[in-house]
mmCIF file with all atom_site columns, C-alpha atoms in Angstrom:
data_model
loop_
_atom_site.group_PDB
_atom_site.id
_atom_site.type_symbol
_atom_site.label_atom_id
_atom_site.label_alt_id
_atom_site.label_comp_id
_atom_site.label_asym_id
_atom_site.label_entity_id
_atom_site.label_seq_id
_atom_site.pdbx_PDB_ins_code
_atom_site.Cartn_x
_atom_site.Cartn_y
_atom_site.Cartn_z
_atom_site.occupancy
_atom_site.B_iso_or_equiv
_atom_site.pdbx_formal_charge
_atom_site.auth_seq_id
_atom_site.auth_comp_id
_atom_site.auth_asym_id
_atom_site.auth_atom_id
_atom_site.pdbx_PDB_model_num
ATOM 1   C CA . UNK A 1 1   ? 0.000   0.000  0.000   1.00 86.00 ? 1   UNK A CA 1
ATOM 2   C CA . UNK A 1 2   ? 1.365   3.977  -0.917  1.00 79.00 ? 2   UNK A CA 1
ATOM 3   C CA . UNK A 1 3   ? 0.375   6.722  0.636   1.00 75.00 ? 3   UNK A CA 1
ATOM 4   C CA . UNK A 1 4   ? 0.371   9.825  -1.108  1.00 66.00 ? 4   UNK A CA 1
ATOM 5   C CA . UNK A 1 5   ? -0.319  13.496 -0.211  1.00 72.00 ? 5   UNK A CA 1
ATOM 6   C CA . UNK A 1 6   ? -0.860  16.588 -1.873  1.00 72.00 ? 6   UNK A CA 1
ATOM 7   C CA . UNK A 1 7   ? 0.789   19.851 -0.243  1.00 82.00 ? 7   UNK A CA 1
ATOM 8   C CA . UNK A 1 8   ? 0.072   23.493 -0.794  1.00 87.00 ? 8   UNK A CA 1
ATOM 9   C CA . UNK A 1 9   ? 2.668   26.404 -0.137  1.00 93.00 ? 9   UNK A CA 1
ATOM 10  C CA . UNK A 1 10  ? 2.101   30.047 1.166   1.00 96.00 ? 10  UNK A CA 1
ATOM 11  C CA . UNK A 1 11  ? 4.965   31.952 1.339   1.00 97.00 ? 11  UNK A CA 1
ATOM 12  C CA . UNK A 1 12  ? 5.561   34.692 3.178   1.00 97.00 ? 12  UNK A CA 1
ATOM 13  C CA . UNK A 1 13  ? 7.904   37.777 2.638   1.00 97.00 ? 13  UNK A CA 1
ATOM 14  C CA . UNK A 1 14  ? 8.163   41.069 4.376   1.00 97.00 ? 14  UNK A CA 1
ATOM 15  C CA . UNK A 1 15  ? 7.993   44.145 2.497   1.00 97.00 ? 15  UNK A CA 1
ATOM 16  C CA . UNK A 1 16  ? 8.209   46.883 4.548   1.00 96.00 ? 16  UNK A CA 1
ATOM 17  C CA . UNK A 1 17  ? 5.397   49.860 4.318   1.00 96.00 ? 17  UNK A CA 1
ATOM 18  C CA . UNK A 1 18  ? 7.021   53.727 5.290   1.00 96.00 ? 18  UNK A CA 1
ATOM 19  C CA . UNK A 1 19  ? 4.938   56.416 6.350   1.00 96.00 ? 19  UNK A CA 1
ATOM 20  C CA . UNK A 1 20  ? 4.795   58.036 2.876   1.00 97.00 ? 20  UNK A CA 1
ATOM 21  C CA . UNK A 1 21  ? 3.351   54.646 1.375   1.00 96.00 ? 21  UNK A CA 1
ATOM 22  C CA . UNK A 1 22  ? 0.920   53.986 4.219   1.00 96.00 ? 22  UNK A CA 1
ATOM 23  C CA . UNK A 1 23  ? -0.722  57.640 3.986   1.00 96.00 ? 23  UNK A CA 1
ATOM 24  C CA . UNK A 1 24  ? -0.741  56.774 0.012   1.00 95.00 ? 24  UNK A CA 1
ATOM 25  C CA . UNK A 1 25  ? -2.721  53.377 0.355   1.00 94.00 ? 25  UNK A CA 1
ATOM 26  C CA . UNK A 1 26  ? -5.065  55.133 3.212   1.00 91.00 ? 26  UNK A CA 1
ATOM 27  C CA . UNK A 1 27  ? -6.105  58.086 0.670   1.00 92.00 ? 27  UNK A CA 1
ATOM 28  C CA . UNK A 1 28  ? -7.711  55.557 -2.193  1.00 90.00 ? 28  UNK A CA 1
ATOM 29  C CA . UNK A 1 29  ? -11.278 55.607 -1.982  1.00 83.00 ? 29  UNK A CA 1
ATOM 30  C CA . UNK A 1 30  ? -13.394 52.027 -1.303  1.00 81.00 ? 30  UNK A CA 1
ATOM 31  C CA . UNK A 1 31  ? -17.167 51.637 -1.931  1.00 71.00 ? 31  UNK A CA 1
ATOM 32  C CA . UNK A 1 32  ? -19.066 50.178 1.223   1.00 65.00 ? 32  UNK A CA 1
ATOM 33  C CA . UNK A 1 33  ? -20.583 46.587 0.327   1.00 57.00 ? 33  UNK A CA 1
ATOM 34  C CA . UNK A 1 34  ? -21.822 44.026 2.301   1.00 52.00 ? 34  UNK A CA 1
ATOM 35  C CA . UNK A 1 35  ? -21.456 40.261 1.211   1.00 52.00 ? 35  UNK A CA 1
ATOM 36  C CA . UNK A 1 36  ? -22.060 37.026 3.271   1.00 41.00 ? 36  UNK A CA 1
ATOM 37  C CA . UNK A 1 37  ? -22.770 39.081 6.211   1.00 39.00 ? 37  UNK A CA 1
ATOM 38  C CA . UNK A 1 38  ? -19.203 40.589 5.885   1.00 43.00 ? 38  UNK A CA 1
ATOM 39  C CA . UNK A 1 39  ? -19.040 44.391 6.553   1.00 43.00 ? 39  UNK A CA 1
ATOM 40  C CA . UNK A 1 40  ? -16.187 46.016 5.038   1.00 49.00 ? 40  UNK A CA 1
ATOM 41  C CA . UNK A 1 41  ? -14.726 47.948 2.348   1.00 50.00 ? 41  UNK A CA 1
ATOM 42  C CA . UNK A 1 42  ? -13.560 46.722 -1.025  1.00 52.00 ? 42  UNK A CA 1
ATOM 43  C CA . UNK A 1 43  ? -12.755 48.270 -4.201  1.00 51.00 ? 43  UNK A CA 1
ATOM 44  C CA . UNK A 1 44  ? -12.194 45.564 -6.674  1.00 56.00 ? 44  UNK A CA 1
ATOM 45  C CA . UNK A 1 45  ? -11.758 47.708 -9.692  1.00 62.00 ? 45  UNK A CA 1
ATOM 46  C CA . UNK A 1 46  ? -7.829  48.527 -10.330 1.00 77.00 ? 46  UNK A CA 1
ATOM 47  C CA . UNK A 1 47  ? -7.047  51.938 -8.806  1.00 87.00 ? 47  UNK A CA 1
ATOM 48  C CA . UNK A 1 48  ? -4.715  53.692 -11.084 1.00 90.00 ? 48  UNK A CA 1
ATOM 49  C CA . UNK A 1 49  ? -2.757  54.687 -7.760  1.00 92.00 ? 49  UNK A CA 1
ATOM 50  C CA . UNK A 1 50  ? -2.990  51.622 -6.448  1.00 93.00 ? 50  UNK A CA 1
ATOM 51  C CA . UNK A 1 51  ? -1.783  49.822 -9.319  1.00 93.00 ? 51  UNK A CA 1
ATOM 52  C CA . UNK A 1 52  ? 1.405   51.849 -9.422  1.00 94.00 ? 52  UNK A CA 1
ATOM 53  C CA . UNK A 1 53  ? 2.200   50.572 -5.778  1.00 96.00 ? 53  UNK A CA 1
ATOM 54  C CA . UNK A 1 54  ? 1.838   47.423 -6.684  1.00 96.00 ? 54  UNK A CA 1
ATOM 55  C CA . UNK A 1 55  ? 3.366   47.724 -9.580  1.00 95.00 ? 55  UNK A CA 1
ATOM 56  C CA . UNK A 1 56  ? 6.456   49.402 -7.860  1.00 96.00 ? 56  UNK A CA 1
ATOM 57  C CA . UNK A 1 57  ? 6.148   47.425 -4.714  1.00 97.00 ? 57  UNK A CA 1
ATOM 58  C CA . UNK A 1 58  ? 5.550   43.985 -5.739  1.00 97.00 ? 58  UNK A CA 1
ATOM 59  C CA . UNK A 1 59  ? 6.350   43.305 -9.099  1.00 95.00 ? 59  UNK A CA 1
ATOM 60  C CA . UNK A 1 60  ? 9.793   41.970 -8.564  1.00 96.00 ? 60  UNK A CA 1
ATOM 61  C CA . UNK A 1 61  ? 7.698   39.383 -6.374  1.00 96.00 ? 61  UNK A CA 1
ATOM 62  C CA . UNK A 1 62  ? 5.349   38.000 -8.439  1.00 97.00 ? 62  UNK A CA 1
ATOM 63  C CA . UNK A 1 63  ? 8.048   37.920 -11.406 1.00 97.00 ? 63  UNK A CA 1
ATOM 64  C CA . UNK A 1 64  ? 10.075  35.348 -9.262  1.00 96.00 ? 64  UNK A CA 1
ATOM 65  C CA . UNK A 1 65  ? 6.803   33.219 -9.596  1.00 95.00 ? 65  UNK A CA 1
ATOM 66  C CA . UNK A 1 66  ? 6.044   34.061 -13.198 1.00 96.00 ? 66  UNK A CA 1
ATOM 67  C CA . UNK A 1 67  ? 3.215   35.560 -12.381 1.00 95.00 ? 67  UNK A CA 1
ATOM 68  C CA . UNK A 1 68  ? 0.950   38.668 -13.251 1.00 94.00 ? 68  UNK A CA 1
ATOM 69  C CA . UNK A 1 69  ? -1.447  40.987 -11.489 1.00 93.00 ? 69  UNK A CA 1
ATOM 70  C CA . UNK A 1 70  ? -4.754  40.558 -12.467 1.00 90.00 ? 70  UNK A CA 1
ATOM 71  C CA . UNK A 1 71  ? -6.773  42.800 -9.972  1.00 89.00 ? 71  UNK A CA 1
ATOM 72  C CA . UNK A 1 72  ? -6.224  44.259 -6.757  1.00 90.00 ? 72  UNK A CA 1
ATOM 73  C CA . UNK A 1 73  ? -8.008  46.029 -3.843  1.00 90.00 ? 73  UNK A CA 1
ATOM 74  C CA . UNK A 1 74  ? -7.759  48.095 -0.620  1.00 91.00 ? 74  UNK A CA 1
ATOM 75  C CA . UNK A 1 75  ? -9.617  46.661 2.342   1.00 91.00 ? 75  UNK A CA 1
ATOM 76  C CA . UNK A 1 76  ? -9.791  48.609 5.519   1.00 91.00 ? 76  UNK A CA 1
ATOM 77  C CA . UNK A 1 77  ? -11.379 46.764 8.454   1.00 92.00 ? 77  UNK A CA 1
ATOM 78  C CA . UNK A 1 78  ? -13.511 48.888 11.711  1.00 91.00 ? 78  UNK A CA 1
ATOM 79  C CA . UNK A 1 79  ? -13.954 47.286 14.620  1.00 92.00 ? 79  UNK A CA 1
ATOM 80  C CA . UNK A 1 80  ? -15.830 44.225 14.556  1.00 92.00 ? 80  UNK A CA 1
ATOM 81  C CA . UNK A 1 81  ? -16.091 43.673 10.610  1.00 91.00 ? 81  UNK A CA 1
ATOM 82  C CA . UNK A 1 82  ? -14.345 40.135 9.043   1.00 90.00 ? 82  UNK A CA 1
ATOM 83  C CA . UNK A 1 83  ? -14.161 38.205 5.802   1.00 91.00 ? 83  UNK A CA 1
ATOM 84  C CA . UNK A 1 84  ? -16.059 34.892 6.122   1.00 91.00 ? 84  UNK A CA 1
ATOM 85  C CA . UNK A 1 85  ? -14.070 31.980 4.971   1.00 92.00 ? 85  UNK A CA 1
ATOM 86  C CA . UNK A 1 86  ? -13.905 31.753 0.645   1.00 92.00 ? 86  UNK A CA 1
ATOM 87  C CA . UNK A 1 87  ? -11.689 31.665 -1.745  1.00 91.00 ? 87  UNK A CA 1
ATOM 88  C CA . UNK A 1 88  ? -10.275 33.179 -4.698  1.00 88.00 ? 88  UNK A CA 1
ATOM 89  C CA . UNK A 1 89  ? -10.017 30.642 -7.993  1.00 76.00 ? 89  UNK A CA 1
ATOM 90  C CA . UNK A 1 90  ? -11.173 27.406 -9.423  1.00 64.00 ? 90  UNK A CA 1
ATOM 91  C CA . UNK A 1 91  ? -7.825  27.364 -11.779 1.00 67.00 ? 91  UNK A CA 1
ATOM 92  C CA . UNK A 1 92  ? -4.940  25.030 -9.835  1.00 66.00 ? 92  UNK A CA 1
ATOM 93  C CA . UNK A 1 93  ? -2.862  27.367 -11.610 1.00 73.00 ? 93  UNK A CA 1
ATOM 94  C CA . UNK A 1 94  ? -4.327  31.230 -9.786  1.00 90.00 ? 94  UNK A CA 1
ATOM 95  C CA . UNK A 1 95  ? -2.809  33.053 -7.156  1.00 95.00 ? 95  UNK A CA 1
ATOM 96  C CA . UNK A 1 96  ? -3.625  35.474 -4.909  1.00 96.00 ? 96  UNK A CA 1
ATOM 97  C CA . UNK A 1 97  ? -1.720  37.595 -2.381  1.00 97.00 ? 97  UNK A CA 1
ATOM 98  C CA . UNK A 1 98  ? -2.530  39.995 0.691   1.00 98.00 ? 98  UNK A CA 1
ATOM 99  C CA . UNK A 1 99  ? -0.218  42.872 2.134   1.00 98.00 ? 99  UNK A CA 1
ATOM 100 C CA . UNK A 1 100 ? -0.809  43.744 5.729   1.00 98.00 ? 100 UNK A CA 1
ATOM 101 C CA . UNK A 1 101 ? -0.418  47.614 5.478   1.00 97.00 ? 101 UNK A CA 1
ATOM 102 C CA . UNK A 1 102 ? -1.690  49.245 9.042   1.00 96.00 ? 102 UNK A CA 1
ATOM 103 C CA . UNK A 1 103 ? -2.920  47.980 12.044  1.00 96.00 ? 103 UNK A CA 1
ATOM 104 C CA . UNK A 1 104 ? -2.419  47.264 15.829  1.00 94.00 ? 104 UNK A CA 1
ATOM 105 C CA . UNK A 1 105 ? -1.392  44.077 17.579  1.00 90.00 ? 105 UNK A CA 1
ATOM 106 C CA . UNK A 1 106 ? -5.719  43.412 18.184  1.00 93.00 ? 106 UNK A CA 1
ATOM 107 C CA . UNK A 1 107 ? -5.521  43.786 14.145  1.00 97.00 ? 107 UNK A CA 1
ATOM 108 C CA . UNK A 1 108 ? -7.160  40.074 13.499  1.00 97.00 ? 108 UNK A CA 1
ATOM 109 C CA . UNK A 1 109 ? -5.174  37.472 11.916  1.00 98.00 ? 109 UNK A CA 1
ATOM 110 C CA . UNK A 1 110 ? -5.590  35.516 8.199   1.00 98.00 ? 110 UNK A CA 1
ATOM 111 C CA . UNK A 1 111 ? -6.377  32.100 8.503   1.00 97.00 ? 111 UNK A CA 1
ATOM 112 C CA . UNK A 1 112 ? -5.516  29.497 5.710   1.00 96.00 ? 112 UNK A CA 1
ATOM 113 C CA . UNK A 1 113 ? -7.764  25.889 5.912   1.00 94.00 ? 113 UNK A CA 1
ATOM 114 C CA . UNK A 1 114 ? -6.607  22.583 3.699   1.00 90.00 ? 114 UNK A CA 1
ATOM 115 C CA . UNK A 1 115 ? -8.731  22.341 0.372   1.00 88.00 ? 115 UNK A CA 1
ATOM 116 C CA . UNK A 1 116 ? -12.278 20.835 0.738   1.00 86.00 ? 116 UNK A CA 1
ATOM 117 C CA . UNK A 1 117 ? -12.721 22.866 4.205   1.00 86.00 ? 117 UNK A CA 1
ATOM 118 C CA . UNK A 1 118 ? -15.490 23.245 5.681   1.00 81.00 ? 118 UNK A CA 1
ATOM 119 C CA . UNK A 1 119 ? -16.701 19.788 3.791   1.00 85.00 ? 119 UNK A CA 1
ATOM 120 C CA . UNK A 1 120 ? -13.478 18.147 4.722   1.00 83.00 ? 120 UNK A CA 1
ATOM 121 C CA . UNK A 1 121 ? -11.998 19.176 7.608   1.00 81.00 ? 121 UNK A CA 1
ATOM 122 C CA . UNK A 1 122 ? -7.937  17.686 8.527   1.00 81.00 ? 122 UNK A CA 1
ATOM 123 C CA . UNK A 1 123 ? -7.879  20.112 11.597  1.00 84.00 ? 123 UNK A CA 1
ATOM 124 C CA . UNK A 1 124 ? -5.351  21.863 10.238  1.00 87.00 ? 124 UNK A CA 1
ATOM 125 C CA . UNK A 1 125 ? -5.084  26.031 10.242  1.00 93.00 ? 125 UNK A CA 1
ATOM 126 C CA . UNK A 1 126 ? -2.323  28.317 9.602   1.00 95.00 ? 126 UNK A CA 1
ATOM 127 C CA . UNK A 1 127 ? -2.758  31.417 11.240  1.00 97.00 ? 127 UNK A CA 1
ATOM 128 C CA . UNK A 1 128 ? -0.747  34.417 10.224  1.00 98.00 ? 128 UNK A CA 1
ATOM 129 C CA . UNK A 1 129 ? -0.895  37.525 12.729  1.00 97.00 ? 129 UNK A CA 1
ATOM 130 C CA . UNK A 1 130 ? -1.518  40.876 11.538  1.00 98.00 ? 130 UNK A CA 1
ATOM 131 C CA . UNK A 1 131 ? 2.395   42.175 10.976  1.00 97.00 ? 131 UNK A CA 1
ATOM 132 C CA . UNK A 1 132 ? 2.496   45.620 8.932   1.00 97.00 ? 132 UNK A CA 1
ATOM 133 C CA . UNK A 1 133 ? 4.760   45.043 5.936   1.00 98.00 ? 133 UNK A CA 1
ATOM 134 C CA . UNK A 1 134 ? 3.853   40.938 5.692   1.00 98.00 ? 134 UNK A CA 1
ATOM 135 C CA . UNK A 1 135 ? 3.155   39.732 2.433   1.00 98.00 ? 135 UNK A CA 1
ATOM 136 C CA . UNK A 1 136 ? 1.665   36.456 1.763   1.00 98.00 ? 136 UNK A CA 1
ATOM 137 C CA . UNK A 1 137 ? 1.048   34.622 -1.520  1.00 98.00 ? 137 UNK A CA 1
ATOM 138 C CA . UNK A 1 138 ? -0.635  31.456 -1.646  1.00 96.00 ? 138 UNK A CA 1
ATOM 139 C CA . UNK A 1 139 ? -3.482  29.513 -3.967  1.00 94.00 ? 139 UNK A CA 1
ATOM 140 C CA . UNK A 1 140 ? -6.111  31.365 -4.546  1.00 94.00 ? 140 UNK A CA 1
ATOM 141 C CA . UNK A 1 141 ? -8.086  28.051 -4.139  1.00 92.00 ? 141 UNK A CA 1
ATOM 142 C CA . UNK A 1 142 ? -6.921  28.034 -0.356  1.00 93.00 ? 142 UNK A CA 1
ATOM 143 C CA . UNK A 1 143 ? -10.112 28.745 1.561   1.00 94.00 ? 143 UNK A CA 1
ATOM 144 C CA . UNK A 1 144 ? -9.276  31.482 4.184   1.00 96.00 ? 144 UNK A CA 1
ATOM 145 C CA . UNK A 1 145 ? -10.893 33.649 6.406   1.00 96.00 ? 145 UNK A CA 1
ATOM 146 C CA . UNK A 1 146 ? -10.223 37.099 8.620   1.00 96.00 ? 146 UNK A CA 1
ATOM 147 C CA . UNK A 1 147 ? -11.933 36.821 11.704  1.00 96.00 ? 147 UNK A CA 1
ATOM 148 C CA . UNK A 1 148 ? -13.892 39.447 13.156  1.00 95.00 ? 148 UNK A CA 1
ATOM 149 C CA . UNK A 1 149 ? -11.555 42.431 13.917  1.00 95.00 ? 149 UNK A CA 1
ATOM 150 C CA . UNK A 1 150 ? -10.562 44.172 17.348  1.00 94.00 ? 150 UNK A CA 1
ATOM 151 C CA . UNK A 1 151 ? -9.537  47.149 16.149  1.00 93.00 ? 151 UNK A CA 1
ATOM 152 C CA . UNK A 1 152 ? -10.108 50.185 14.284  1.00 90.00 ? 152 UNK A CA 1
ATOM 153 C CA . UNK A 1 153 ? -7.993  50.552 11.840  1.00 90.00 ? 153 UNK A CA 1
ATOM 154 C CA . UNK A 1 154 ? -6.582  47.039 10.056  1.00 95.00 ? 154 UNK A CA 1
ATOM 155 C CA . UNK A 1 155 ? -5.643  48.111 6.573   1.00 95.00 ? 155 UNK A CA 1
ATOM 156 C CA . UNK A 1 156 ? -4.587  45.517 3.673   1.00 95.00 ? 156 UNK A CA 1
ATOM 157 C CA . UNK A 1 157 ? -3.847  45.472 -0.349  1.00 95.00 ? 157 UNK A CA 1
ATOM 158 C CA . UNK A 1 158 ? -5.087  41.981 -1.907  1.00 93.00 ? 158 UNK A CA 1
ATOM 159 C CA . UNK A 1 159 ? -5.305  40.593 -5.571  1.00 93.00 ? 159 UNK A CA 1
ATOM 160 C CA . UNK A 1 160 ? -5.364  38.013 -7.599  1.00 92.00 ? 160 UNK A CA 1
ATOM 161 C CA . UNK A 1 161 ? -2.437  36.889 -10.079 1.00 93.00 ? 161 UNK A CA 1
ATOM 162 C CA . UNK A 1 162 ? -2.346  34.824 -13.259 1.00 91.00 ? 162 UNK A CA 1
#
């Protein structure tokens, strides 16, 4: 009898955010939506500003991975508000990153569950605290999930690659 498994990466960087950059990201404007009960804000049409960050930011990233932006978004969390657990991609092939940009230690955390979860459920959870300056990028088909936020001010780019 084999045993075989399938394994899934997320890797994890630091890029560091300065004053200039954070006050930068803060100043795009986000269009209030609500979605599976989630309360936050999301822009998910490209920014022209916010696609020059990127571009300057985190291009040299996502070339490493031969990879391309697709879209991207500011999300800035109030007290209380979350992202239920989804994810980003039925294509094996998709990725999508998030940037932690500003926050506080009670910013809440991302949390990464093994394919199938909820349905199929191996116990397993990485949990990434909220670290201005961390960049993660991961399979977009990786559910995740922010939970619901204890401060006031958690700020994040995301998007999606190809």
């Amino acid at each position: 009898m084999f045993k075989h498994n399938f394994s899934y990466s997320i890797w994890e960087n630091f890029i560091p955010i300065n004053i200039k950059l954070k006050n930068k990201i803060k100043k795009i404007k986000v269009k209030k939506f609500t979605e599976n009960t989630n309360n936050f804000n999301k822009d998910c049409r490209m920014n022209p500003t916010l696609k020059d960050i990127v571009d300057e930011n985190l291009t040299s990233t996502f070339k490493e991975f031969n990879l391309t932006l697709d879209n991207c978004w500011v999300q800035y969390y109030k007290k209380n508000d979350y992202h239920s657990i989804h994810t980003h991609f039925n294509k094996m092939k998709d990725f999508s990153f998030v940037w932690f940009i500003s926050g506080s230690p009670n910013s809440s955390p991302i949390r990464f569950f093994d394919v199938g979860y909820p349905v199929i459920s191996t116990g397993k959870i990485l949990t990434f605290k909220f670290k201005p300056g961390l960049f993660l990028l991961f399979p977009g088909f990786l559910p995740h999930e922010v939970p619901s936020n204890k401060s006031n001010n958690r700020v994040i780019v995301s998007g999606n690659l190809i």
